[in-house]
Coordinates of C-alpha atoms in Angstrom, one line a residue:
Chain A
X1 CA -212.8 -134.2 217.7
X2 CA -209.9 -134.5 215.3
X3 CA -207.2 -134.8 218.0
X4 CA -206.3 -138.4 218.3
X5 CA -208.2 -139.4 214.8
X6 CA -205.0 -140.1 213.1
X7 CA -203.4 -143.5 215.0
X8 CA -199.6 -143.2 213.4
X9 CA -198.3 -144.6 210.7
X10 CA -200.4 -144.6 207.5
X11 CA -196.9 -144.6 205.7
X12 CA -198.5 -146.4 202.3
X13 CA -201.5 -144.0 202.8
X14 CA -199.3 -140.8 202.6
X15 CA -197.2 -142.4 199.7
X16 CA -200.5 -142.9 197.6
X17 CA -201.5 -139.4 198.9
X18 CA -198.2 -138.0 197.9
X19 CA -198.4 -139.5 194.3
X20 CA -201.9 -138.1 193.7
X21 CA -200.5 -134.6 194.8
X22 CA -197.4 -134.9 192.1
X23 CA -200.2 -135.7 189.5
X24 CA -202.1 -133.0 190.2
X25 CA -199.6 -130.5 190.4
X26 CA -197.9 -131.6 187.3
X27 CA -201.0 -131.5 185.1
X28 CA -201.8 -127.8 186.7
X29 CA -198.3 -127.1 185.5
X30 CA -198.7 -128.3 182.0
X31 CA -202.1 -126.3 181.9
X32 CA -200.6 -123.2 183.4
X33 CA -197.9 -123.4 181.1
X34 CA -200.0 -123.8 177.9
X35 CA -202.2 -120.6 178.9
X36 CA -199.6 -118.2 179.5
X37 CA -200.3 -115.6 177.0
X38 CA -198.2 -112.5 175.6
X39 CA -197.0 -110.2 178.2
X40 CA -198.0 -106.7 177.9
X41 CA -195.6 -104.6 176.5
X42 CA -193.0 -102.5 178.7
X43 CA -193.6 -99.1 177.7
X44 CA -193.9 -96.6 180.1
X45 CA -194.0 -98.7 183.0
X46 CA -193.0 -96.6 185.7
X47 CA -192.6 -92.8 186.4
X48 CA -189.3 -91.7 185.5
X49 CA -187.4 -88.7 187.2
X50 CA -187.5 -85.2 185.6
X51 CA -184.4 -84.6 183.6
X52 CA -183.5 -81.2 182.2
X53 CA -185.6 -80.4 179.1
X54 CA -184.3 -79.6 176.0
X55 CA -183.6 -76.0 174.8
X56 CA -186.5 -75.7 172.3
X57 CA -188.8 -77.3 174.9
X58 CA -187.8 -75.3 177.5
X59 CA -188.9 -72.1 175.4
X60 CA -192.4 -73.8 175.4
X61 CA -192.9 -74.3 179.0
X62 CA -195.0 -71.2 179.4
X63 CA -198.0 -72.8 176.9
X64 CA -199.8 -74.1 180.3
X65 CA -200.4 -70.7 181.4
X66 CA -202.4 -69.6 178.5
X67 CA -204.6 -72.4 178.7
X68 CA -208.3 -71.6 178.4
X69 CA -211.0 -72.1 180.9
X70 CA -213.6 -75.2 180.1
X71 CA -216.0 -74.4 177.6
X72 CA -219.5 -76.4 177.6
X73 CA -218.3 -77.7 173.7
X74 CA -215.1 -79.5 175.4
X75 CA -215.6 -83.1 175.2
X76 CA -212.4 -83.2 177.3
X77 CA -210.8 -80.5 179.2
X78 CA -207.5 -81.3 180.9
X79 CA -206.2 -78.3 183.0
X80 CA -202.6 -78.2 184.8
X81 CA -202.4 -81.9 185.6
X82 CA -200.1 -83.5 187.5
X83 CA -199.5 -87.2 188.1
X84 CA -196.9 -88.3 190.5
X85 CA -195.9 -92.0 191.8
X86 CA -194.0 -90.9 194.9
X87 CA -191.8 -88.5 194.4
X88 CA -191.4 -89.0 190.6
X89 CA -193.7 -86.9 188.6
X90 CA -194.8 -88.4 185.3
X91 CA -197.1 -85.4 184.2
X92 CA -196.4 -82.4 185.0
X93 CA -198.6 -79.6 184.4
X94 CA -200.2 -80.9 181.3
X95 CA -202.9 -79.1 179.8
X96 CA -205.1 -79.4 176.5
X97 CA -208.4 -79.7 175.6
X98 CA -210.6 -81.8 172.9
X99 CA -213.8 -80.5 171.2
X100 CA -216.4 -82.5 169.5
X101 CA -215.4 -84.1 166.0
X102 CA -212.2 -83.8 166.6
X103 CA -209.0 -86.2 166.6
X104 CA -206.2 -85.4 169.2
X105 CA -203.1 -86.9 168.9
X106 CA -200.8 -87.2 172.0
X107 CA -197.2 -87.8 170.9
X108 CA -194.2 -88.3 173.1
X109 CA -191.6 -90.7 173.7
X110 CA -191.6 -93.8 176.0
X111 CA -191.9 -92.5 179.7
X112 CA -193.3 -89.0 178.5
X113 CA -196.2 -89.5 180.3
X114 CA -198.8 -90.3 177.8
X115 CA -200.1 -93.5 179.5
X116 CA -200.1 -91.9 182.9
X117 CA -202.5 -88.8 181.4
X118 CA -204.4 -91.5 179.7
X119 CA -204.6 -93.2 183.4
X120 CA -205.8 -89.7 184.8
X121 CA -208.3 -89.2 182.5
X122 CA -209.8 -92.9 183.0
X123 CA -209.8 -92.1 186.6
X124 CA -207.1 -95.4 187.3
X125 CA -204.7 -92.9 189.1
X126 CA -205.4 -90.2 191.2
X127 CA -204.1 -86.7 190.1
X128 CA -201.8 -84.6 192.7
X129 CA -203.1 -81.5 191.1
X130 CA -205.4 -80.5 188.1
X131 CA -208.6 -80.8 186.6
X132 CA -210.0 -83.4 184.1
X133 CA -213.6 -83.1 182.9
X134 CA -214.9 -85.4 180.3
X135 CA -218.3 -84.1 178.8
X136 CA -218.1 -81.7 182.0
X137 CA -217.7 -84.4 184.4
X138 CA -215.0 -83.9 186.8
X139 CA -213.4 -87.5 186.9
X140 CA -211.3 -87.4 190.3
X141 CA -214.8 -86.7 191.8
X142 CA -217.2 -89.1 189.5
X143 CA -215.1 -91.5 187.9
X144 CA -217.6 -93.8 187.3
X145 CA -220.0 -91.4 185.6
X146 CA -216.9 -90.2 183.6
X147 CA -216.0 -93.5 182.4
X148 CA -219.4 -94.1 180.9
X149 CA -218.8 -91.4 178.8
X150 CA -215.5 -92.6 177.7
X151 CA -214.9 -95.7 175.1
X152 CA -211.2 -97.3 175.6
X153 CA -209.2 -99.2 173.6
X154 CA -205.9 -100.3 175.4
X155 CA -202.6 -100.4 174.4
X156 CA -202.2 -104.3 174.9
X157 CA -205.9 -105.1 174.7
X158 CA -207.0 -108.6 176.3
X159 CA -210.6 -110.3 177.2
X160 CA -210.9 -113.2 179.2
X161 CA -209.5 -115.9 176.9
X162 CA -212.0 -118.6 177.8
X163 CA -214.7 -116.4 176.5
X164 CA -216.1 -116.6 172.9
X165 CA -216.1 -112.9 171.1
X166 CA -220.1 -113.0 171.3
X167 CA -219.9 -113.5 175.0
X168 CA -217.5 -110.5 175.4
X169 CA -219.6 -108.0 173.6
X170 CA -222.2 -109.0 175.4
X171 CA -220.3 -108.7 178.9
X172 CA -218.9 -105.4 177.9
X173 CA -222.3 -104.3 176.7
X174 CA -224.1 -105.2 180.2
X175 CA -220.9 -102.9 182.0
X176 CA -222.3 -100.1 180.3
X177 CA -226.2 -101.2 181.4
X178 CA -227.0 -102.5 177.6
X179 CA -228.6 -105.8 177.3
X180 CA -228.2 -107.0 173.9
X181 CA -230.3 -109.6 172.3
X182 CA -228.3 -112.5 170.1
X183 CA -229.3 -111.3 166.8
X184 CA -227.9 -107.6 168.0
X185 CA -224.6 -109.0 168.8
X186 CA -224.8 -111.1 165.6
X187 CA -225.2 -107.9 163.6
X188 CA -222.7 -105.8 165.3
X189 CA -220.2 -108.4 164.6
X190 CA -221.2 -108.5 161.2
X191 CA -220.7 -105.0 160.8
X192 CA -217.2 -105.5 161.8
X193 CA -216.7 -108.6 159.3
X194 CA -216.6 -110.8 162.3
X195 CA -220.4 -112.3 162.0
X196 CA -218.8 -115.5 161.3
X197 CA -216.7 -115.6 164.2
X198 CA -219.0 -115.1 167.3
X199 CA -218.3 -118.4 168.7
X200 CA -214.3 -117.9 168.4
X201 CA -212.2 -117.1 171.2
X202 CA -210.5 -113.9 171.0
X203 CA -207.1 -115.3 170.9
X204 CA -208.3 -117.0 167.6
X205 CA -208.6 -114.0 165.5
X206 CA -205.8 -112.3 163.4
X207 CA -204.1 -108.8 164.7
X208 CA -206.3 -107.1 162.4
X209 CA -209.5 -108.7 163.6
X210 CA -208.9 -108.2 167.5
X211 CA -208.1 -105.1 166.6
X212 CA -211.3 -104.4 164.9
X213 CA -213.5 -106.3 168.0
X214 CA -211.5 -103.9 170.7
X215 CA -212.6 -101.0 168.9
X216 CA -216.5 -102.4 168.4
X217 CA -216.5 -103.0 171.9
X218 CA -215.0 -99.3 172.8
X219 CA -217.8 -97.4 170.8
X220 CA -220.4 -100.3 172.0
X221 CA -222.0 -97.5 174.4
X222 CA -221.8 -94.7 171.9
X223 CA -218.8 -92.8 174.6
X224 CA -218.6 -89.2 173.6
X225 CA -214.9 -89.6 174.0
X226 CA -212.8 -92.4 172.3
X227 CA -209.5 -93.1 174.0
X228 CA -207.0 -94.9 171.5
X229 CA -203.8 -96.4 173.1
X230 CA -201.3 -97.0 170.4
X231 CA -204.0 -99.0 168.6
X232 CA -202.1 -99.6 165.4
X233 CA -199.1 -101.1 167.1
X234 CA -198.2 -104.7 165.7
X235 CA -200.7 -104.0 162.6
X236 CA -199.9 -104.7 159.2
X237 CA -200.0 -101.6 156.7
X238 CA -203.7 -102.9 155.2
X239 CA -205.0 -103.1 158.8
X240 CA -203.2 -99.9 159.8
X241 CA -205.2 -98.0 156.6
X242 CA -208.3 -99.7 157.2
X243 CA -208.2 -98.4 160.8
X244 CA -207.6 -95.2 159.9
X245 CA -210.3 -95.1 157.8
X246 CA -212.4 -96.4 160.8
X247 CA -211.9 -93.5 163.0
X248 CA -211.9 -90.9 160.5
X249 CA -215.3 -92.3 159.9
X250 CA -216.2 -91.9 163.6
X251 CA -214.6 -88.3 163.3
X252 CA -216.8 -87.4 160.8
X253 CA -220.0 -88.8 162.5
X254 CA -219.2 -86.0 165.4
X255 CA -216.9 -88.2 167.6
X256 CA -214.2 -87.1 169.4
X257 CA -211.0 -89.2 169.6
X258 CA -208.0 -89.4 172.0
X259 CA -205.0 -91.1 170.5
X260 CA -201.8 -91.8 171.5
X261 CA -199.1 -93.3 169.1
X262 CA -195.7 -93.4 168.6
X263 CA -196.6 -93.4 164.3
X264 CA -196.0 -89.8 163.3
X265 CA -196.8 -91.0 160.1
X266 CA -200.4 -91.8 161.8
X267 CA -200.5 -88.5 163.4
X268 CA -200.0 -86.8 160.6
X269 CA -202.7 -89.0 158.4
X270 CA -205.5 -88.9 160.9
X271 CA -205.0 -86.6 163.9
X272 CA -206.8 -82.5 163.5
X273 CA -204.4 -81.7 166.2
X274 CA -201.4 -83.2 168.1
X275 CA -199.8 -82.3 171.3
X276 CA -196.1 -83.2 171.8
X277 CA -195.2 -83.9 175.3
X278 CA -192.0 -85.0 176.8
X279 CA -191.3 -85.7 180.8
X280 CA -194.7 -84.8 181.5
X281 CA -194.6 -81.6 180.0
X282 CA -196.3 -80.2 176.9
X283 CA -193.7 -78.9 174.3
X284 CA -195.9 -78.3 171.7
X285 CA -199.7 -78.2 170.3
X286 CA -201.3 -77.7 167.2
X287 CA -202.4 -79.0 163.7
X288 CA -199.5 -81.5 162.3
X289 CA -198.9 -79.2 159.4
X290 CA -199.0 -76.4 161.3
X291 CA -196.7 -77.6 163.9
X292 CA -194.3 -78.6 160.8
X293 CA -194.5 -74.9 159.6
X294 CA -193.8 -73.2 162.8
X295 CA -190.7 -75.4 163.8
X296 CA -189.5 -75.7 160.3
X297 CA -186.3 -73.5 161.2
X298 CA -185.7 -74.3 164.5
X299 CA -181.9 -75.4 164.4
X300 CA -182.7 -78.7 166.3
X301 CA -185.2 -79.3 164.0
X302 CA -183.1 -79.1 161.1
X303 CA -180.7 -81.0 162.5
X304 CA -183.1 -83.9 162.8
X305 CA -184.5 -83.5 159.1
X306 CA -183.4 -85.6 156.3
X307 CA -184.3 -83.2 153.3
X308 CA -187.9 -81.9 153.6
X309 CA -189.2 -81.0 157.6
X310 CA -191.6 -83.6 158.6
X311 CA -193.5 -84.2 161.8
X312 CA -191.3 -86.5 162.9
X313 CA -188.5 -84.1 162.5
X314 CA -190.1 -81.8 164.7
X315 CA -190.9 -84.6 167.4
X316 CA -187.1 -85.2 167.5
X317 CA -186.3 -81.9 167.5
X318 CA -188.4 -81.3 170.7
X319 CA -187.8 -84.3 172.1
X320 CA -184.3 -84.9 171.7
X321 CA -182.7 -87.8 169.6
X322 CA -181.6 -90.3 172.6
X323 CA -183.3 -93.6 172.7
X324 CA -185.7 -94.0 175.6
X325 CA -186.5 -97.4 177.7
Chain B
X1 CA -211.8 -71.3 186.2
X2 CA -213.8 -74.5 185.0
X3 CA -217.0 -74.4 187.0
X4 CA -218.9 -73.2 184.2
X5 CA -218.7 -76.0 182.0
X6 CA -218.8 -78.6 184.8
X7 CA -222.0 -80.7 184.9
X8 CA -223.8 -83.1 187.6
X9 CA -223.6 -86.7 186.9
X10 CA -226.7 -87.0 187.8
X11 CA -227.3 -85.6 184.3
X12 CA -225.6 -88.4 182.8
X13 CA -225.8 -91.4 185.1
X14 CA -223.6 -94.6 185.2
X15 CA -225.1 -97.9 185.0
X16 CA -226.2 -99.5 188.1
X17 CA -224.1 -101.5 190.1
X18 CA -226.7 -104.3 190.2
X19 CA -226.4 -104.4 186.1
X20 CA -222.7 -104.4 186.6
X21 CA -222.2 -107.6 188.6
X22 CA -225.0 -109.5 186.6
X23 CA -223.0 -109.2 183.4
X24 CA -219.9 -110.0 185.4
X25 CA -221.4 -112.9 186.9
X26 CA -222.7 -114.4 183.9
X27 CA -219.3 -113.9 182.0
X28 CA -217.5 -115.2 185.2
X29 CA -219.8 -118.5 185.4
X30 CA -219.2 -118.7 181.3
X31 CA -215.3 -119.1 182.5
X32 CA -216.2 -121.5 185.3
X33 CA -218.3 -123.9 182.9
X34 CA -215.3 -123.5 180.4
X35 CA -212.7 -124.3 183.1
X36 CA -214.6 -127.5 184.2
X37 CA -211.6 -129.5 183.6
X38 CA -209.7 -127.6 186.8
X39 CA -212.8 -128.1 188.5
X40 CA -212.8 -131.8 187.6
X41 CA -209.0 -132.3 188.7
X42 CA -209.8 -130.6 191.9
X43 CA -212.4 -133.2 192.6
X44 CA -210.2 -136.2 191.3
X45 CA -207.8 -135.9 194.2
X46 CA -210.8 -135.7 196.9
X47 CA -212.2 -138.6 195.2
X48 CA -208.9 -140.6 194.8
X49 CA -208.3 -140.0 198.2
X50 CA -211.8 -141.7 199.6
X51 CA -211.0 -144.6 197.1
X52 CA -208.1 -145.2 198.7
X53 CA -209.4 -145.1 202.4
X54 CA -212.6 -147.5 201.3
X55 CA -211.4 -149.6 203.9
X56 CA -211.4 -150.1 207.6
X57 CA -207.6 -149.5 207.9
X58 CA -207.5 -146.5 206.0
X59 CA -210.6 -144.9 207.7
X60 CA -209.2 -145.7 211.0
X61 CA -205.9 -143.9 209.8
X62 CA -207.6 -140.6 209.2
X63 CA -210.2 -140.9 212.3
X64 CA -213.3 -142.6 210.8
X65 CA -215.4 -142.5 207.8
X66 CA -217.2 -138.8 208.7
X67 CA -213.7 -137.8 209.1
X68 CA -212.4 -138.8 206.2
X69 CA -215.1 -137.2 204.1
X70 CA -214.2 -133.7 205.6
X71 CA -210.4 -134.3 205.0
X72 CA -210.9 -134.8 201.4
X73 CA -213.4 -131.9 201.2
X74 CA -210.7 -129.7 202.7
X75 CA -208.4 -131.0 199.8
X76 CA -210.5 -129.9 197.2
X77 CA -211.1 -126.6 198.4
X78 CA -207.0 -126.3 198.7
X79 CA -206.7 -127.3 195.5
X80 CA -209.4 -125.3 193.6
X81 CA -208.6 -122.0 195.9
X82 CA -205.1 -121.9 195.8
X83 CA -204.1 -123.8 192.7
X84 CA -206.9 -122.4 190.7
X85 CA -208.5 -119.0 192.2
X86 CA -205.0 -117.4 192.9
X87 CA -203.6 -118.6 189.5
X88 CA -206.3 -117.6 187.5
X89 CA -206.7 -114.1 188.8
X90 CA -202.7 -113.9 188.5
X91 CA -203.1 -114.8 185.1
X92 CA -205.6 -112.3 183.9
X93 CA -203.8 -109.6 185.8
X94 CA -200.8 -110.2 183.8
X95 CA -202.3 -110.4 180.5
X96 CA -204.4 -106.9 181.1
X97 CA -207.9 -108.4 181.7
X98 CA -208.6 -106.3 184.9
X99 CA -207.4 -103.3 183.4
X100 CA -209.3 -103.2 180.6
X101 CA -212.4 -104.1 183.1
X102 CA -211.5 -100.9 185.1
X103 CA -211.6 -98.5 182.4
X104 CA -215.4 -99.6 182.2
X105 CA -218.0 -98.2 184.6
X106 CA -217.8 -101.3 186.7
X107 CA -216.8 -100.6 190.4
X108 CA -213.7 -102.8 191.3
X109 CA -215.6 -104.5 193.9
X110 CA -217.8 -105.7 191.4
X111 CA -214.8 -107.0 189.5
X112 CA -213.5 -109.0 192.5
X113 CA -216.7 -109.8 194.2
X114 CA -217.9 -111.5 191.2
X115 CA -214.9 -113.6 190.6
X116 CA -215.4 -114.3 194.5
X117 CA -218.8 -115.4 194.3
X118 CA -218.3 -117.9 191.1
X119 CA -215.3 -119.4 193.0
X120 CA -217.5 -119.7 196.1
X121 CA -220.4 -121.8 194.1
X122 CA -217.4 -124.0 192.4
X123 CA -216.5 -124.7 196.0
X124 CA -219.7 -125.7 197.2
X125 CA -220.1 -128.1 193.8
X126 CA -217.0 -129.6 195.1
X127 CA -218.0 -130.1 198.8
X128 CA -221.2 -131.6 197.5
X129 CA -220.0 -133.8 194.9
X130 CA -217.0 -134.9 197.5
X131 CA -219.7 -135.2 200.4
X132 CA -222.1 -137.6 198.0
X133 CA -219.5 -139.6 196.7
X134 CA -218.1 -140.1 200.4
X135 CA -221.2 -141.2 201.5
X136 CA -221.8 -143.7 198.7
X137 CA -218.0 -145.0 199.0
X138 CA -218.1 -145.4 203.0
X139 CA -221.5 -146.3 203.2
X140 CA -222.7 -143.0 205.4
X141 CA -226.4 -142.2 205.4
X142 CA -225.6 -138.5 205.3
X143 CA -229.2 -136.5 206.1
X144 CA -230.3 -133.5 204.5
X145 CA -229.7 -131.4 207.4
X146 CA -225.4 -133.0 207.2
X147 CA -225.7 -131.9 203.7
X148 CA -226.7 -128.4 204.5
X149 CA -224.1 -128.0 207.4
X150 CA -221.8 -129.4 205.0
X151 CA -222.4 -126.7 202.6
X152 CA -222.4 -124.1 205.2
X153 CA -219.4 -125.0 206.5
X154 CA -218.0 -125.4 202.9
X155 CA -218.7 -121.4 202.4
X156 CA -216.6 -120.7 205.7
X157 CA -213.9 -123.2 205.3
X158 CA -213.9 -122.2 201.3
X159 CA -213.5 -118.4 202.2
X160 CA -210.6 -119.5 204.3
X161 CA -208.6 -120.9 201.4
X162 CA -209.9 -118.1 199.2
X163 CA -208.6 -115.4 201.2
X164 CA -205.4 -117.1 201.6
X165 CA -205.2 -117.2 197.5
X166 CA -206.5 -113.9 197.5
X167 CA -203.5 -113.1 199.9
X168 CA -201.2 -115.2 197.6
X169 CA -202.0 -112.9 194.5
X170 CA -201.6 -109.6 196.7
X171 CA -198.3 -110.5 197.8
X172 CA -197.0 -112.0 194.8
X173 CA -196.9 -110.2 191.3
X174 CA -195.9 -112.5 188.7
X175 CA -198.3 -115.3 187.6
X176 CA -195.6 -117.3 187.4
X177 CA -194.2 -116.8 191.0
X178 CA -198.0 -117.3 192.0
X179 CA -197.7 -120.7 190.3
X180 CA -194.8 -121.7 191.8
X181 CA -195.6 -120.4 195.3
X182 CA -198.6 -121.5 195.2
X183 CA -197.9 -125.2 194.4
X184 CA -195.6 -125.1 197.5
X185 CA -197.9 -123.7 199.7
X186 CA -200.5 -126.2 198.2
X187 CA -198.1 -129.1 199.4
X188 CA -197.1 -127.3 202.8
X189 CA -200.8 -127.4 203.8
X190 CA -201.5 -130.9 202.3
X191 CA -198.5 -132.4 204.2
X192 CA -199.0 -130.3 207.4
X193 CA -202.5 -131.6 207.5
X194 CA -201.8 -135.2 207.2
X195 CA -198.2 -135.3 208.7
X196 CA -198.7 -132.9 211.4
X197 CA -202.3 -133.9 212.9
X198 CA -201.0 -137.4 212.8
X199 CA -198.4 -136.6 215.3
X200 CA -195.2 -138.2 213.1
X201 CA -193.8 -134.5 212.8
X202 CA -194.0 -134.0 216.7
X203 CA -196.3 -132.3 219.5
X204 CA -195.2 -128.7 218.3
X205 CA -195.9 -129.4 215.2
X206 CA -199.4 -131.2 216.0
X207 CA -200.7 -128.2 217.4
X208 CA -199.3 -126.0 214.6
X209 CA -201.3 -128.4 212.4
X210 CA -204.4 -128.2 214.7
X211 CA -204.7 -124.5 214.0
X212 CA -203.4 -124.3 210.6
X213 CA -205.9 -123.6 207.9
X214 CA -206.2 -127.2 206.8
X215 CA -206.8 -128.1 210.9
X216 CA -208.9 -126.0 211.9
X217 CA -211.3 -126.7 208.4
X218 CA -210.9 -130.3 209.1
X219 CA -212.2 -129.7 212.7
X220 CA -215.0 -127.6 211.3
X221 CA -216.4 -130.6 209.1
X222 CA -215.6 -133.3 211.7
X223 CA -217.6 -131.3 213.9
X224 CA -220.7 -130.7 211.3
X225 CA -220.6 -134.3 210.1
X226 CA -221.3 -135.3 213.7
X227 CA -222.7 -132.4 215.7
X228 CA -223.1 -134.8 218.8
X229 CA -219.8 -134.7 219.4
X230 CA -219.3 -131.1 218.7
X231 CA -216.6 -129.6 221.4
X232 CA -215.3 -126.4 222.4
X233 CA -212.6 -126.8 220.0
X234 CA -214.6 -126.7 217.1
X235 CA -216.2 -123.7 218.2
X236 CA -213.0 -122.3 218.7
X237 CA -211.9 -123.7 215.1
X238 CA -214.9 -121.6 213.7
X239 CA -213.4 -118.7 214.9
X240 CA -210.2 -119.5 213.9
X241 CA -211.7 -119.9 210.3
X242 CA -212.8 -116.4 210.7
X243 CA -209.7 -114.6 211.8
X244 CA -207.8 -116.7 208.6
X245 CA -210.6 -115.0 206.0
X246 CA -209.9 -111.5 207.9
X247 CA -206.4 -112.0 207.6
X248 CA -206.1 -113.1 204.1
X249 CA -208.3 -110.8 202.7
X250 CA -206.7 -108.0 204.8
X251 CA -203.5 -109.1 203.2
X252 CA -205.1 -109.8 199.5
X253 CA -206.9 -106.4 199.5
X254 CA -204.2 -104.1 200.9
X255 CA -201.4 -105.4 198.5
X256 CA -203.6 -106.4 195.7
X257 CA -202.2 -104.7 192.5
X258 CA -204.7 -104.4 189.3
X259 CA -201.5 -104.2 186.8
X260 CA -199.2 -106.6 187.0
X261 CA -196.6 -103.8 186.1

């Protein structure tokens, strides 16, 4: 039927349609430019080839062999984890565990494998080898059930910009099977000082407010383990201190937290134990103070130190001083 | 080594996919309502086209008033699916919205199914509005059956352009590139439909246009708006629509990345 429908010519009609299209596309372009938000950081964008380890690190390569079996008290158990992207290994035989009521810091330079490790724990990447148990549930076999036990705050948190704060809370509660009333949402937002912001959009909040909301949403279903990926990046000192108080409060209530950070000050301030990783391998693990004591006389650490040895000096000594992309 | 501490997921079940889908749909509908300006823009072009063809000459150029309505609905769907859906998915991917959703218990299929379902509703709204306004402007008296057939056809033709939008966002990673490629694709599809079908680009291009996504959906609307003239070509157009849906979805699913990095 459509054949022969067009009887030729129609130049005027086509010009009118062309003008309409130009207007439509022009408006679309302006709207698109207005809506472009900040791009996510490029940290750990891709897996890296595995260069030789620093000498001090090589001495500790056998640590994974000593990793104990999982116990019922482990909230997170990672054993001999290998994550690879093609031929490149981002995580190579990483092992650690987190107990209840513990804040565990995963420290490493850019490209060390922190985000890949978190992705494996979140079930977003399939490990080539190894075991990840979240509260006893194998993530690889039951990713959905494991994720139901996790609370996650990503490095660059972004919620749908068109939704209000209350709608975002309702959405994420619903994704964990919770049906919250307006009153419950209001009370929850009140508890984090955002009671009067329920009808605002996420992008209208300050950095500290966004961070508080992200943490609140990560905790909304009472997870057994909270994953925080560089949560204080970009926050001012006041907001950062406030955040530390909040996660210490969670820990004191029996919550467990896995935190990645570039801030050694943060790790030293809030973490019960830390693991220093580089090139996907575990270099050292222990309480921050104990690590400083253990490595105080390490020549590479001494070389990095300016005065008293700090956790940052240990970190630089173990991972090397070269700048990572 | 670890078996002693491994527990069965039955002891701590995840929320049901139905509950999850309900939450996602509620949020995506809220986004659709918030973005109603985009929906209105997608309706404006077909309405304008209906207005400029509101005379005997214009109708004849486009093959009669019934066909004008079909052409206008098609362009509305092209606009909202390729300029709207693909760009919103690319933008949310770049901002990390999908990554945030993926670390919840929501299965990935529910995230995309919700988006597609809401976009399909938007497509139906566009089709209905254009059909009603088109009927008024062009003095058509469409029956309830014709409206129902238009809606059914809109589900299929909307799926064609959503599949193309999905393929676009699967093959192109950055939102900027999706925006640029989407606009080029949009212009190509619209002008291929008009110029190609009209025959001013030659017989070969006319055949290409006839079996292009725009061509087959125009045929589909022409067929359902005047069932008495339904032909084997219209039946083949339905098959071609299904083919475009399958091909676009295959490309869009196979190459889609949840993370823009």
